[in-house]
Each structure stands twice: as C-alpha cells, then as structure tokens.
Coordinates of C-alpha atoms in Angstrom, one line a residue:
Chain A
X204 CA 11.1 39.2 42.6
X205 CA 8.5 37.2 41.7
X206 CA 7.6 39.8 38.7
X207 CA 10.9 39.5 37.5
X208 CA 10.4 35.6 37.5
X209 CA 7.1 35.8 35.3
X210 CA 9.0 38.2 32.8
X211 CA 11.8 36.0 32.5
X212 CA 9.2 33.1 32.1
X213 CA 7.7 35.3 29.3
X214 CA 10.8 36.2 27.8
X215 CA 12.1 32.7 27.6
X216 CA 8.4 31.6 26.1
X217 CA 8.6 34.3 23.6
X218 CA 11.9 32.9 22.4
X219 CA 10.8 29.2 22.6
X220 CA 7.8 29.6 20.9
X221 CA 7.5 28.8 17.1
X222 CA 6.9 32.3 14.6
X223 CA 3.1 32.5 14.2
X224 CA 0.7 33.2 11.2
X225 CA 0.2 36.8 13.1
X226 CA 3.6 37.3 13.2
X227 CA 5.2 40.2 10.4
X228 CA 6.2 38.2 7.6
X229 CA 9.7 38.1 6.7
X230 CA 8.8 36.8 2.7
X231 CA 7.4 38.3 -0.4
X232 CA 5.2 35.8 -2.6
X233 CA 5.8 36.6 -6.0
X234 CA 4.6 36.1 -9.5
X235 CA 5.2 37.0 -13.2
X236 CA 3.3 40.1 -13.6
X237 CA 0.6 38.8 -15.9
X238 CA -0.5 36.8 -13.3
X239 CA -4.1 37.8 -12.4
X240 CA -4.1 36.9 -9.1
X241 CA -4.1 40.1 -6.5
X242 CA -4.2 38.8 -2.7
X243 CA -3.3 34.8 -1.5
X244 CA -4.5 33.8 1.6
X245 CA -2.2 31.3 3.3
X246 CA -4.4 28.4 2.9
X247 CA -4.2 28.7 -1.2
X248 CA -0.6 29.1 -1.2
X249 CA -0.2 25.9 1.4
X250 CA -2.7 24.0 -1.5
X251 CA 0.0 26.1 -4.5
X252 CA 2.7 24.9 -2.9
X253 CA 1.9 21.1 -1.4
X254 CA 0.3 20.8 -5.1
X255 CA -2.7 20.1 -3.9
X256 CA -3.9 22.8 -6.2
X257 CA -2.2 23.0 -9.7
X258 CA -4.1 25.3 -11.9
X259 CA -4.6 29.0 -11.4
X260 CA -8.0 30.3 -12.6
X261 CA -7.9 30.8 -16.1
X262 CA -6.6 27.1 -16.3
X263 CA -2.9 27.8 -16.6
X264 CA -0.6 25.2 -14.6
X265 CA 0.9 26.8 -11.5
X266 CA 4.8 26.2 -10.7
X267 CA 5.4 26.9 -7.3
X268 CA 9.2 27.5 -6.9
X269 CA 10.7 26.9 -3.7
X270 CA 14.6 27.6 -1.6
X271 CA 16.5 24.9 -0.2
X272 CA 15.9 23.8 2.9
X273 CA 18.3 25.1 4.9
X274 CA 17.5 28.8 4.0
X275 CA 16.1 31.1 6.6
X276 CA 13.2 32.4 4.0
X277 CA 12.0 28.7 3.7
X278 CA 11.7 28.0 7.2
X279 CA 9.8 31.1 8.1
X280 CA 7.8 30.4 4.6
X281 CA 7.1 26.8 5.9
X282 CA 6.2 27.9 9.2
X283 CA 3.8 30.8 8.8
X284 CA 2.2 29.9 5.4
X285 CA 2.0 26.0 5.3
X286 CA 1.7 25.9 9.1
X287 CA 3.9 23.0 9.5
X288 CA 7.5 22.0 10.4
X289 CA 10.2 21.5 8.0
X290 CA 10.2 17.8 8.6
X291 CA 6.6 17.3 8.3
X292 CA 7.0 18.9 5.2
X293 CA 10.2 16.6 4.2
X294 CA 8.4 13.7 5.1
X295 CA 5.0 14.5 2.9
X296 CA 6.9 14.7 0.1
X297 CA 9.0 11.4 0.3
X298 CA 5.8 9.8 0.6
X299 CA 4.5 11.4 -2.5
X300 CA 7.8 10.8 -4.3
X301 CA 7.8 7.4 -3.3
X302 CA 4.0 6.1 -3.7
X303 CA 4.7 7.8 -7.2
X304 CA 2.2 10.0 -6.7
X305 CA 4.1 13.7 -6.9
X306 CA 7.6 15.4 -6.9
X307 CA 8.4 18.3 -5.0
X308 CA 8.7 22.1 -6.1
X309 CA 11.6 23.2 -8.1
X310 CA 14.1 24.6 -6.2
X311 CA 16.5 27.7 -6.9
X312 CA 19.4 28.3 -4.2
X313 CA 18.5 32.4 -3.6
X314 CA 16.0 34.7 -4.0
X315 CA 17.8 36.3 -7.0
X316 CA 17.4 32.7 -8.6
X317 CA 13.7 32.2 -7.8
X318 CA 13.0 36.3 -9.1
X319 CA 14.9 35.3 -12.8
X320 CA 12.3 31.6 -12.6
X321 CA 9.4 34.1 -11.9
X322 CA 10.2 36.6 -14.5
X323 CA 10.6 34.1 -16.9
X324 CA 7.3 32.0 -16.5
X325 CA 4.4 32.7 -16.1
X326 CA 2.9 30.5 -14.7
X327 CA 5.0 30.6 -11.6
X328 CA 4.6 31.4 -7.5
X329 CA 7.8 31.8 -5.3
X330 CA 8.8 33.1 -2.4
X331 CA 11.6 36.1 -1.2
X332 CA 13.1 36.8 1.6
X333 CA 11.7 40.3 2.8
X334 CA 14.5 42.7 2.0
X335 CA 15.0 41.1 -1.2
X336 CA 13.9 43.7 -4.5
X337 CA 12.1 41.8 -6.7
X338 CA 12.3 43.6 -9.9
X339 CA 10.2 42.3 -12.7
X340 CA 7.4 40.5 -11.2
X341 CA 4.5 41.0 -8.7
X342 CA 4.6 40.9 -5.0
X343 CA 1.4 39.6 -3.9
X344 CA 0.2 40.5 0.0
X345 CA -1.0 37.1 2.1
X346 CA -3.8 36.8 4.0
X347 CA -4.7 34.9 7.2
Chain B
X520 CA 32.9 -10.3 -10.5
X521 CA 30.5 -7.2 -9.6
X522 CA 27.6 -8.9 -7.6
X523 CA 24.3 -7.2 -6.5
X524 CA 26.1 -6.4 -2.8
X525 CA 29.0 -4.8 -4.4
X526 CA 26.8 -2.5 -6.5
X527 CA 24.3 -1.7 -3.2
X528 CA 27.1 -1.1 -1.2
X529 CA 28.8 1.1 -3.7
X530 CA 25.6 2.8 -4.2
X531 CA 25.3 3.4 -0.4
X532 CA 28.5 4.9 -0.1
X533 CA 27.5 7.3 -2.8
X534 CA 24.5 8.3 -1.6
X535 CA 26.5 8.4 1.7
X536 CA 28.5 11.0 0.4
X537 CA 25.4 12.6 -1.5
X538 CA 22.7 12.6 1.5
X539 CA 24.0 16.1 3.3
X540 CA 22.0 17.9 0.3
X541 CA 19.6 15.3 0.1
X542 CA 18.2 16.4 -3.5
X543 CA 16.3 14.9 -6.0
X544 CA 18.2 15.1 -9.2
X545 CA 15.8 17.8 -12.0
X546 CA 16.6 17.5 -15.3
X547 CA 14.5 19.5 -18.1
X548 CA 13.4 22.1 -15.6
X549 CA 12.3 19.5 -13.4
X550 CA 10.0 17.7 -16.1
X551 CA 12.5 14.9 -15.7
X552 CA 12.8 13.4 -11.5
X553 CA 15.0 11.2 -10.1
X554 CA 14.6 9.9 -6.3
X555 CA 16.1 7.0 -4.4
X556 CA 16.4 5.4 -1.2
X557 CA 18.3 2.7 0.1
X558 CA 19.3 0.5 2.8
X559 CA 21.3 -2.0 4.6
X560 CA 19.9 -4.1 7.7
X561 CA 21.9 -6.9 9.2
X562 CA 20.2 -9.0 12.0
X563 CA 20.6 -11.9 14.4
X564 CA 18.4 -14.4 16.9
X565 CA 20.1 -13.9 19.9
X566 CA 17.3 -16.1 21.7
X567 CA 15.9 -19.2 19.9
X568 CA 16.6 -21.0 16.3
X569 CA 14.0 -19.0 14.7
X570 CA 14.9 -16.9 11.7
X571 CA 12.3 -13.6 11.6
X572 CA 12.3 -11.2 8.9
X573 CA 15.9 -10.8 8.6
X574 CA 17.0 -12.3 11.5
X575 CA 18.7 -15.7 11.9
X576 CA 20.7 -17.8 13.8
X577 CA 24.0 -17.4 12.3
X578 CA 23.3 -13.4 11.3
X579 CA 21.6 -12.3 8.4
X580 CA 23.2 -9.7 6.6
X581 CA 22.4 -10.3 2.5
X582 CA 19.6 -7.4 2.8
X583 CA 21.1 -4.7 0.8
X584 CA 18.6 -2.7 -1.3
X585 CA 18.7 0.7 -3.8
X586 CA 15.6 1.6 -5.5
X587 CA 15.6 4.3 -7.9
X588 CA 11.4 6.4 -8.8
X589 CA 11.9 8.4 -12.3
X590 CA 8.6 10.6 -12.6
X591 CA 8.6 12.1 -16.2
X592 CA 6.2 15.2 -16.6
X593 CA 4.8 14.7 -20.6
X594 CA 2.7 17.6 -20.0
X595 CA 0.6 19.2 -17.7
X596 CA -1.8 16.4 -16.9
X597 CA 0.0 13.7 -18.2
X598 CA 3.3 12.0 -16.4
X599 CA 4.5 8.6 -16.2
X600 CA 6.7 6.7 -13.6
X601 CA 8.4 4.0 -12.7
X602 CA 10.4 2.4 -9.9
X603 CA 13.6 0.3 -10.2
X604 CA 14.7 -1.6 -6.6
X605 CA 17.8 -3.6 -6.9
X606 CA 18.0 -6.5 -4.2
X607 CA 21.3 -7.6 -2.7
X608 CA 19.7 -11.3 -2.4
X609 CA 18.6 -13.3 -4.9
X610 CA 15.4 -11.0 -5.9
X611 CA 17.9 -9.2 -8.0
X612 CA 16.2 -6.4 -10.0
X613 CA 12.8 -6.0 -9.6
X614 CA 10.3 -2.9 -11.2
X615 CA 8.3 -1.7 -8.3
X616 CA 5.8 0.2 -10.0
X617 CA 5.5 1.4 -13.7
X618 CA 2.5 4.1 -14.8
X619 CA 0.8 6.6 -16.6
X620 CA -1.0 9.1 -14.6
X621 CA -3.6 11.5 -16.3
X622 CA -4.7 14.6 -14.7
X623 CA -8.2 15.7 -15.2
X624 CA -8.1 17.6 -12.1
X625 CA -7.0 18.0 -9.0
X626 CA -9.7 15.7 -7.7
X627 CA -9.5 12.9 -9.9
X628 CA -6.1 11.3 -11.4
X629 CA -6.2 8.7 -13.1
X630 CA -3.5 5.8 -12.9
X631 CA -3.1 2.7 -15.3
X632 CA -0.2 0.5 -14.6
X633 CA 1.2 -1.4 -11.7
X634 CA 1.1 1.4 -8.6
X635 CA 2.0 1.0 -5.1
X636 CA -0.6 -0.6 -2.8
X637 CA -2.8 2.2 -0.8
X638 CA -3.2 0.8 2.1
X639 CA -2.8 2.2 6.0
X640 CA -0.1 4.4 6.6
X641 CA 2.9 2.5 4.9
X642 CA 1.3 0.4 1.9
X643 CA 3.2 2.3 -0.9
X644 CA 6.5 3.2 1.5
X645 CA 7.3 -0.1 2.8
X646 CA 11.1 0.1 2.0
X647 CA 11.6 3.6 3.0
X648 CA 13.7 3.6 5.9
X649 CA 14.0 7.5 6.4
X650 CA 10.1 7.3 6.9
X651 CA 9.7 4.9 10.0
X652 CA 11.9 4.6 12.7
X653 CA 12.9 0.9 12.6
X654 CA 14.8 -1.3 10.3
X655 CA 11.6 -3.3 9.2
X656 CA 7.1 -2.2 9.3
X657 CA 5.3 -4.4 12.0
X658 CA 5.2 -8.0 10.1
X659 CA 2.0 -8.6 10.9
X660 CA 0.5 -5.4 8.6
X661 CA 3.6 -5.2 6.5
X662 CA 5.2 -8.7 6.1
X663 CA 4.5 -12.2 4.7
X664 CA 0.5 -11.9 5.7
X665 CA -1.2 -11.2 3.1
X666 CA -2.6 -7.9 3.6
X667 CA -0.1 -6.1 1.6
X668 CA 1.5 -6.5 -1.9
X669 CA 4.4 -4.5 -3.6
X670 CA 2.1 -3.4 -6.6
X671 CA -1.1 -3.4 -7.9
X672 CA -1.8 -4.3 -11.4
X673 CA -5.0 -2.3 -12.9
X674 CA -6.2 0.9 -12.9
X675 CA -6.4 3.6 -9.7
X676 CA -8.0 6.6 -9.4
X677 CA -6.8 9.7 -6.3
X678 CA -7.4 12.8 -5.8
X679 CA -8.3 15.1 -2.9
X680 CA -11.9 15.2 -2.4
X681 CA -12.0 18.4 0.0
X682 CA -9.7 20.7 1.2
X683 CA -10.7 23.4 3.4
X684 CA -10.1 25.1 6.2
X685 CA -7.5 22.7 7.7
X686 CA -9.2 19.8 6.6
X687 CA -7.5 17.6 3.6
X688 CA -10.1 14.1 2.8
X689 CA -8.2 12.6 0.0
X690 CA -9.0 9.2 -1.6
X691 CA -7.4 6.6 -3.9
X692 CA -9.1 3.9 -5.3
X693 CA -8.1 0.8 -7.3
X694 CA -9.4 -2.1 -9.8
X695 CA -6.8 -4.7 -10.4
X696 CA -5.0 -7.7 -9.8
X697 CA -2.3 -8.8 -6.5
X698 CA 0.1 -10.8 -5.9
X699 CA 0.5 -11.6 -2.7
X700 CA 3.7 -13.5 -1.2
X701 CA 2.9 -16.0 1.2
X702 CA 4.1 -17.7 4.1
X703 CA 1.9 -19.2 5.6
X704 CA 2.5 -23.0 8.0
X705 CA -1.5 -23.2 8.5
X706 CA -1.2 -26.6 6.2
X707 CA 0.9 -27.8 8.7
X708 CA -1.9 -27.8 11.5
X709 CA -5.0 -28.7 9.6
X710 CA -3.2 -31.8 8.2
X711 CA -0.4 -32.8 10.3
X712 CA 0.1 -36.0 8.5
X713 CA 1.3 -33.8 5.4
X714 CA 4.8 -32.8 7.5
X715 CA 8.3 -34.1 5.7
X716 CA 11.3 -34.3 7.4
X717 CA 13.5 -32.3 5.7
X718 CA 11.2 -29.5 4.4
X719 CA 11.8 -26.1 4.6
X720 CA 9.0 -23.2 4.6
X721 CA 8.7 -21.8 1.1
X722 CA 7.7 -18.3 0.5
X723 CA 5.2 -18.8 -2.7
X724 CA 2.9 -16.2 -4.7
X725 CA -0.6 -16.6 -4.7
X726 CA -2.9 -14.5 -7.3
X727 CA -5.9 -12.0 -6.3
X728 CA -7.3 -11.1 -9.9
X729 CA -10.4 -9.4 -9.0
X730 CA -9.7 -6.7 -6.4
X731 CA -11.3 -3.3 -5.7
X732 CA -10.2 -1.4 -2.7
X733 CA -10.0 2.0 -1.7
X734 CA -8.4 4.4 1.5
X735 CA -9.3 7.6 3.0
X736 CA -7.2 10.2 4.4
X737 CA -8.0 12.7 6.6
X738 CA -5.7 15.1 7.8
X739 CA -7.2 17.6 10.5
X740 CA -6.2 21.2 11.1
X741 CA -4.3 19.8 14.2
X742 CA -0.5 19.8 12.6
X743 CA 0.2 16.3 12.2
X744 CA -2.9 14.1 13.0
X745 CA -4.6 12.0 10.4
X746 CA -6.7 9.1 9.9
X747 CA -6.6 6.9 7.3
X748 CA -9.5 4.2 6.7
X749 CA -8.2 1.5 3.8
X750 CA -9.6 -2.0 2.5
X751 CA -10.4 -4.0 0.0
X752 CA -12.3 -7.6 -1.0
X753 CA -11.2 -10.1 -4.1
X754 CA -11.3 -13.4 -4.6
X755 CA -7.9 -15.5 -4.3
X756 CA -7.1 -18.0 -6.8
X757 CA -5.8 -21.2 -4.6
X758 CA -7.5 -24.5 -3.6
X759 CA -8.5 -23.2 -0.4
X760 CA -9.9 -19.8 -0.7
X761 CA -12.4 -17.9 -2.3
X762 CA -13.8 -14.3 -1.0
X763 CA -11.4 -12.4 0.8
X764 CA -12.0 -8.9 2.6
X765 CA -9.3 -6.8 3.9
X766 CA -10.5 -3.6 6.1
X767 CA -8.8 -1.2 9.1
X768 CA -8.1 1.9 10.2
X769 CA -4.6 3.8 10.9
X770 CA -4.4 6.9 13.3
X771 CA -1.0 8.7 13.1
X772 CA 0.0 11.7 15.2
X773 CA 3.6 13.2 14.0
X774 CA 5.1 16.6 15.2
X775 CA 9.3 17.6 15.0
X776 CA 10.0 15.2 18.0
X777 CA 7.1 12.8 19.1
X778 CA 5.2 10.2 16.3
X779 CA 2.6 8.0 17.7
X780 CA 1.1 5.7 15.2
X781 CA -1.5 3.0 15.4
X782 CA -3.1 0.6 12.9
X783 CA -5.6 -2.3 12.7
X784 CA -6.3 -4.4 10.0
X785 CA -8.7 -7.3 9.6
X786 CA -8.7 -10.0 7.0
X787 CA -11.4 -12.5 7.1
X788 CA -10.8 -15.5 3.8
X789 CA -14.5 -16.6 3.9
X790 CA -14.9 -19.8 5.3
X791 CA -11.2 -20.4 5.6
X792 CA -10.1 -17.8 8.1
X793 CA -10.0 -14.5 10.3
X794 CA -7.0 -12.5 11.4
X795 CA -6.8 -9.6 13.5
X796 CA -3.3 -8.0 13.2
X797 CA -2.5 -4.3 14.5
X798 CA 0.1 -2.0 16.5
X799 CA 0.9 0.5 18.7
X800 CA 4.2 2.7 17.7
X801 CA 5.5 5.5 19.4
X802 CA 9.1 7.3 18.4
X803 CA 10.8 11.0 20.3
X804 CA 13.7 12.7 19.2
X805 CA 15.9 13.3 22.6
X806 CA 17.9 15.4 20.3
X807 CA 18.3 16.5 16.5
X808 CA 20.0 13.6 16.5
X809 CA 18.9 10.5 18.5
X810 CA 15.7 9.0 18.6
X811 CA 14.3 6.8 20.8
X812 CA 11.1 3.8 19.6
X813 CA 8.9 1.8 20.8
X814 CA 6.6 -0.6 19.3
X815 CA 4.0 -3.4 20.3
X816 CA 2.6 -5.5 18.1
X817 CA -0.4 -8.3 18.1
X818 CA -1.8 -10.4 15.3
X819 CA -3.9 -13.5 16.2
X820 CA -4.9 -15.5 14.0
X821 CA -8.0 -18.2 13.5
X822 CA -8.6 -21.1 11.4
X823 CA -12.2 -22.1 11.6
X824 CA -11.6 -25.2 10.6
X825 CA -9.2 -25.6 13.7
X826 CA -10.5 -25.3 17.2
X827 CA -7.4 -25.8 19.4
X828 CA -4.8 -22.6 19.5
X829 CA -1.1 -23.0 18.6
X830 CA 1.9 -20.7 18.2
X831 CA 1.9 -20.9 14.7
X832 CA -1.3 -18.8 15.1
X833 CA 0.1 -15.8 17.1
X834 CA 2.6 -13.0 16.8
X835 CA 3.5 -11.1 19.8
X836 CA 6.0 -8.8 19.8
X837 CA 7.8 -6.2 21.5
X838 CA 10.5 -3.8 20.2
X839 CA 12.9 -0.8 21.4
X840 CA 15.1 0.8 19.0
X841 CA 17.6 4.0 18.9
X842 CA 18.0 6.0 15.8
X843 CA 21.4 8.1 15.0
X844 CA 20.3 10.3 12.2
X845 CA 23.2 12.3 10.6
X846 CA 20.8 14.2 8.4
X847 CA 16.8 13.5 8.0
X848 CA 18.0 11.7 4.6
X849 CA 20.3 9.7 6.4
X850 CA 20.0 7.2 9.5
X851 CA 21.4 4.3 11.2
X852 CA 19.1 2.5 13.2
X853 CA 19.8 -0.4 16.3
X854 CA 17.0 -2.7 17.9
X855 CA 15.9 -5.3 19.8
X856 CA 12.6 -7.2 19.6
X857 CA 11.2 -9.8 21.6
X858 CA 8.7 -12.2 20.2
X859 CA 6.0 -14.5 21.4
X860 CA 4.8 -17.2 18.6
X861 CA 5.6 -18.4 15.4
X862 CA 3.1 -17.1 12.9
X863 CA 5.9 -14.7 11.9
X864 CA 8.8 -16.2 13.9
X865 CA 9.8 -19.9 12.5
X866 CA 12.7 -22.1 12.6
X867 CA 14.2 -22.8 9.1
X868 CA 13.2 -26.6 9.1
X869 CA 9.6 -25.7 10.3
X870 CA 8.5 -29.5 9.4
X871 CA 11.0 -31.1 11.3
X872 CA 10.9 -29.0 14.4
X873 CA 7.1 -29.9 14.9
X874 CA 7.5 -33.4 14.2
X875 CA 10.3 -33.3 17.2
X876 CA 8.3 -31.3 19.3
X877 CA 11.2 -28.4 19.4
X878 CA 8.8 -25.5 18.2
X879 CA 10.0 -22.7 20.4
X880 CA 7.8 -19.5 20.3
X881 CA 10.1 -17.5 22.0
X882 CA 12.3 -15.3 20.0
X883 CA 14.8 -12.3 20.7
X884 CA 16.6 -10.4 17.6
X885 CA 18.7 -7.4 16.9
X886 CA 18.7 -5.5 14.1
X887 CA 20.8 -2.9 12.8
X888 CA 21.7 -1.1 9.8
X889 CA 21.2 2.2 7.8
X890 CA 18.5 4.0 5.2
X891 CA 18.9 6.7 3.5
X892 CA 16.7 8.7 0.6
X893 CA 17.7 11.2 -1.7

C-alpha cells in the first residue's frame, strides 16, 4: 500500500513538474544554410533570442524569429532553452519595449511561416516544432 | 466636442477588444514598432479629507491615460524612438521620451535624447499597469518626491557588461538634465508665518541640470531574482538647495505566481535635508486569474534645520489589493490603502487646515480601475 502511495506521489510529481533542459526536445533551431554556425548551446540561443546578443561571428546581425505565444513549440522553446516561464518572458520584454530600450522578436504564426523567414534571410535563427520538415535551411543540435 | 477622456476611453475600448492577441503592431518586417499601454484608475478617501495620488474626497476619476512607444530600426545599430502619452487631465499630450540609440556593441549603446529615468526596478515603467500589481508605484519612490523624473535630458550609455553562465550584470548610465515635479509642504514648517488662508498645494517643476547617475542589474541563475543598485548626485537649481545625491538598492524575486519586491532609496539635499523612503511588496496568483497584493511602505523624512517631528514628514502606508486579469495584457485592479501622515497624504487647502489645526494624518482610499499593454 504504501508503495503504491509513493508511485502515485511520483507519478503526480512527474506530471506537475515543469519540462527540463534534460528533457528530449520537442524543437528544431534553424537557420538559413549559409549560416556558419554548427552546434548552439542553450545559453547562446537564450542571449540570440532575449537579444542580448545580436551579431553572429562574422559580424552579420542575427534575427531571431519567434511563434506566438500560445503555441505549444514556444512554450517548450521558452522553457527548456531560455529556462524561464512565459510570463517572465512577457514581462522582460514590456519593460524593454517600454524603457525604449528593445522590441521583441518577429513573430510568424507556424513553423511553415518561420521555415519561408529562415530560407529567405540569412541572417536568421527560429525555432520548429519537432515533427516539422524544415526544407531549405539548417537544423542546428543544442547543447546543455 | 471630442475631449482627451472621450479619446482615452475610446482607445481603451479598442485595445479592450485588441488585448486577447496582445501584439505589437510590425510594419517593414518589424523595422517599424508600435506598443501601447493604457489605463483608467478612479479613486476615493473613504477616511479623512485628504486627497492622495488619485484619491479624493468626492472621487477622483479624470486619470485616463494612452501612451503609444514607436521604435524605428534605421539600420543595424542605429534606431530611434519615441513615446507619445495622452493624459485625460489637463497634462493633455505629453512626449515621454524621444531618442537616437547607436549600437557599437552589445556592450555599449549609446543614447542621446530624452530617455526614461533608470532608476530601481520601475524608473522607466512607471505608468505600466500590466507590470505591477496595483493601480499606482509606492509614492514615496515613485511619486511627487523627487527621486524620480519622467525623462532625462542628455546622453545615456547601457549595455550588458557580462553574461555568463546564468549571470546577466547590465548597466545604464546617464549625463543630463531633470526635471523634477515637486510637492513638497516643508515651507510650511520652517516658516509657519508664510501660511495663507486660502492656498492650495501647487505641484511646481524644479530643474537638476548637472546630473550623472548610473544602475546595475544583476540577474542570477536563480529564475527570477535580481538586484538592481541605482543613484545619482546633481545640483538643483532653487533657492534652497545645492548638492543632491540620490542612492538605493532594489531586490526583486518574480516566478509564474509569487513576486516579492523590495526597494530603498536615500536622498540626502546637502545641508537642506535627508529622506529615507522604501518598501516591501509581495503579490500571488490564487489562480490564472486572480491575484492577490500586499504592500508596506515607509518614507521618513528630515529637515535639519527643523528639530521637532510632524506628519508632514512621514508616509506610512499600508495596502491590499485583488487583481482580475482577463489576459496578462489586460487587468482590472481593486485596493485599499491605509495611510499614516501627510508627506504624501494632504488635504486640498493644506494652508488653511494647519492654520485651524485640522491636519489629519490618517487616511483610508480605494482605488480601482484597469491597465492594459499591447
């Protein structure tokens, strides 16, 4: 009995529990294919994509691209890359907007929209959701 | 005839109907941004004849306000921006802050223009309802005190000086001119004989030419928790005061549900005056939906030419509040606050009441209304 109440306990912990960095991902990054850059580690794409970072090596402006809200593939991107909540993240950027100091990323409404952005400049970073094909540009692994 | 409140409340109602997407409007493939928040607060002494912030007596409910940031990306390092607030009272239109911004790395930027005030955790965000969780910032930081002002005029440099492993330290710094807003009765102690029947407390400006200031931000690798460290010395152009100093730090910890924020400033006038001024803030969500607040406040402060106390010289306060928030871009907001002094909290005929003796330090207001951001 009391086994059965520690598994239950897990069970409901493992549900409860935010996704972690460890954690498959359920995105592609992706960027035009002349893009040099071959592996991200999560805390470059948090700087790419908070724009606390802005050029890519050879100089070139980066354009991170991002979903809207309410999409699944954002949330999970939010959560296992920039390691914060969606609110946290909602509420960095009004203060940027707002203190005149930054906008947010672009956003395209799918992952088909954010593979056409990609393809088309090159200076460009997005996100897919995992069973998306992204034809036309490079998927790039993270690292922890 | 279309008035400033018919056009707030007409904007209201269309962000109203706007806030569920909550999007900035992109133009040019986002080189062109438009943002905007607004807000609506109505409140009312219940206890007392004391008017404070934008409570009164009778009700208060001329507070309407839209402000509208266009950020315009010229190229890659070079952007300009500006800020438009319209007031539903008789500040009408006002430019919040108008810029260039040049980029010569992510470290340094370079601003020249009038830019939002960097100081503590709500110096450039004042008006931004959807930001904090009550209708007004504690007044003793964020009101009629001095330590604040809606722009500064000059040149600012920010940037993020490190980021790495968890650990953001980002600076602004700033060489310019304020303009404060003051309301301050401390005439009204040091020479009693000055008091007219009949004479109303005046909000004036008051010019700081010569200020350099500066904030640090620290965020940690623990989601949510930073510390900011912000100040700043000039010399005020008045009768009465010369050096001024301006220094405190701010501690905010903010996760999905739970913010607790505190902040302490000090401003010492050389010669003239100290005040200490801080508070304690913390805010839950019971659900997606309803928040709960709570906030205590203190600021004390001292004349040096003065030796005995009086209410004038202290704000006490203590404030509940429950948020409804339809969407994170949209809220409506309900609280209560009780207040001990008068520093902050003053009847409308100020003069008169001291001369009768009918100073009352004890105040209790609601305040309700909605922000929203886009």
């Amino acid at each position: 009995m009391r086994s059965r109440t520690a598994l239950a306990a897990l069970l409901v912990l493992a549900i409860a529990l935010p996704a972690r960095p460890g954690e498959p991902a359920s995105f592609q990054v992706i960027v035009h294919p002349s893009n040099s850059v071959s592996t991200f580690t999560r805390e470059h794409l948090t700087r790419l994509f908070l724009k606390r970072s802005t050029t890519w090596e050879d100089g070139a402006p980066v354009v991170p691209v991002d979903q809207p809200e309410s999409s699944e593939v954002r949330g999970q991107f939010t959560r296992k890359v920039l390691g914060k909540s969606m609110s946290a993240v909602r509420s960095y950027w009004q203060q940027r907007i707002f203190s005149g100091k930054d906008v947010p990323p672009l956003q395209r409404a799918s992952d088909e929209e954010v593979i056409a952005y990609v393809r088309q400049n090159p200076g460009a970073v997005g996100y897919v959701s995992a069973g998306a094909a992204p034809a036309g540009v490079k998927v790039i692994p993270v690292q922890d | 005839m279309l008035t400033w409140r018919k056009v707030a409340l007409v904007a209201a109602l269309g962000a109203t109907a706007i806030a569920p997407r909550a999007r900035a409007v992109e133009l040019a493939d986002g080189k062109l941004s438009i943002n905007g928040f607004g807000r609506w607060d109505y409140g009312r002494t219940l206890v007392g004849t004391n008017h404070y912030a934008e409570a009164s007596p009778g009700g208060h409910y001329d507070s309407g306000q839209l402000a509208l940031a266009f950020s315009s990306r010229l190229t890659d390092r070079a952007t300009v921006a500006t800020q438009v607030d319209l007031h539903a009272d008789q500040r009408g239109i006002e430019v919040d802050w108008v810029f260039g911004e040049w980029k010569f790395s992510d470290q340094v930027r370079l601003q020249v223009g009038i830019f939002k005030h960097p100081l503590g955790l709500y110096g450039e965000v004042i008006d931004v309802g959807t930001l904090h969780p009550f209708g007004h910032l504690p007044q003793g930081i964020y009101g009629p005190t001095e330590l604040v002002v809606e722009g500064v005029k000059g040149v600012g440099l920010n940037g993020a000086a490190y980021d790495r492993d968890g650990w953001t330290l980002s600076y602004d710094a700033y060489l310019g001119a304020l303009e404060y807003l003051v309301d301050e009765p401390f005439d009204r102690l040091l020479a009693p004989q000055s008091l007219q029947p009949g004479r109303a407390l005046e909000l004036e400006d008051e010019d700081a030419r010569e200020t350099l200031g500066g904030r640090l931000t620290l965020a940690t690798p623990v989601e949510g928790l930073s510390f900011r460290l912000s100040g700043y010395g000039n010399w005020v152009r008045s009768d009465e005061t010369g050096l001024r100093w301006v220094l405190g730090p701010s501690v905010e910890y903010a996760s999905d549900r739970l913010t607790v924020q505190a902040e302490y400033f000090h401003r010492h006038d050389v010669s003239v005056l100290r005040i200490h001024t801080g508070y304690v803030l913390a805010s839950y969500f019971l659900t997606e939906h309803l928040q709960v607040a709570l906030r205590g406040e203190v600021s004390e402060t001292e004349l040096l030419a003065l030796t005995e106390g009086s209410p004038l010289l202290r704000h006490r306060e203590l404030a509940a509040g429950v948020n409804w928030w339809f969407t994170p871009s949209l809220v409506v907001k309900l609280s209560i606050h009780g207040i001990d002094g008068n520093r902050l909290a003053k009847p409308e005929m100020l003069d008169d009441a001291l001369l009768d003796g009918t100073l009352t330090p004890t105040t209790v207001a609601v305040f309700g209304g909605t922000s929203f951001s886009f």
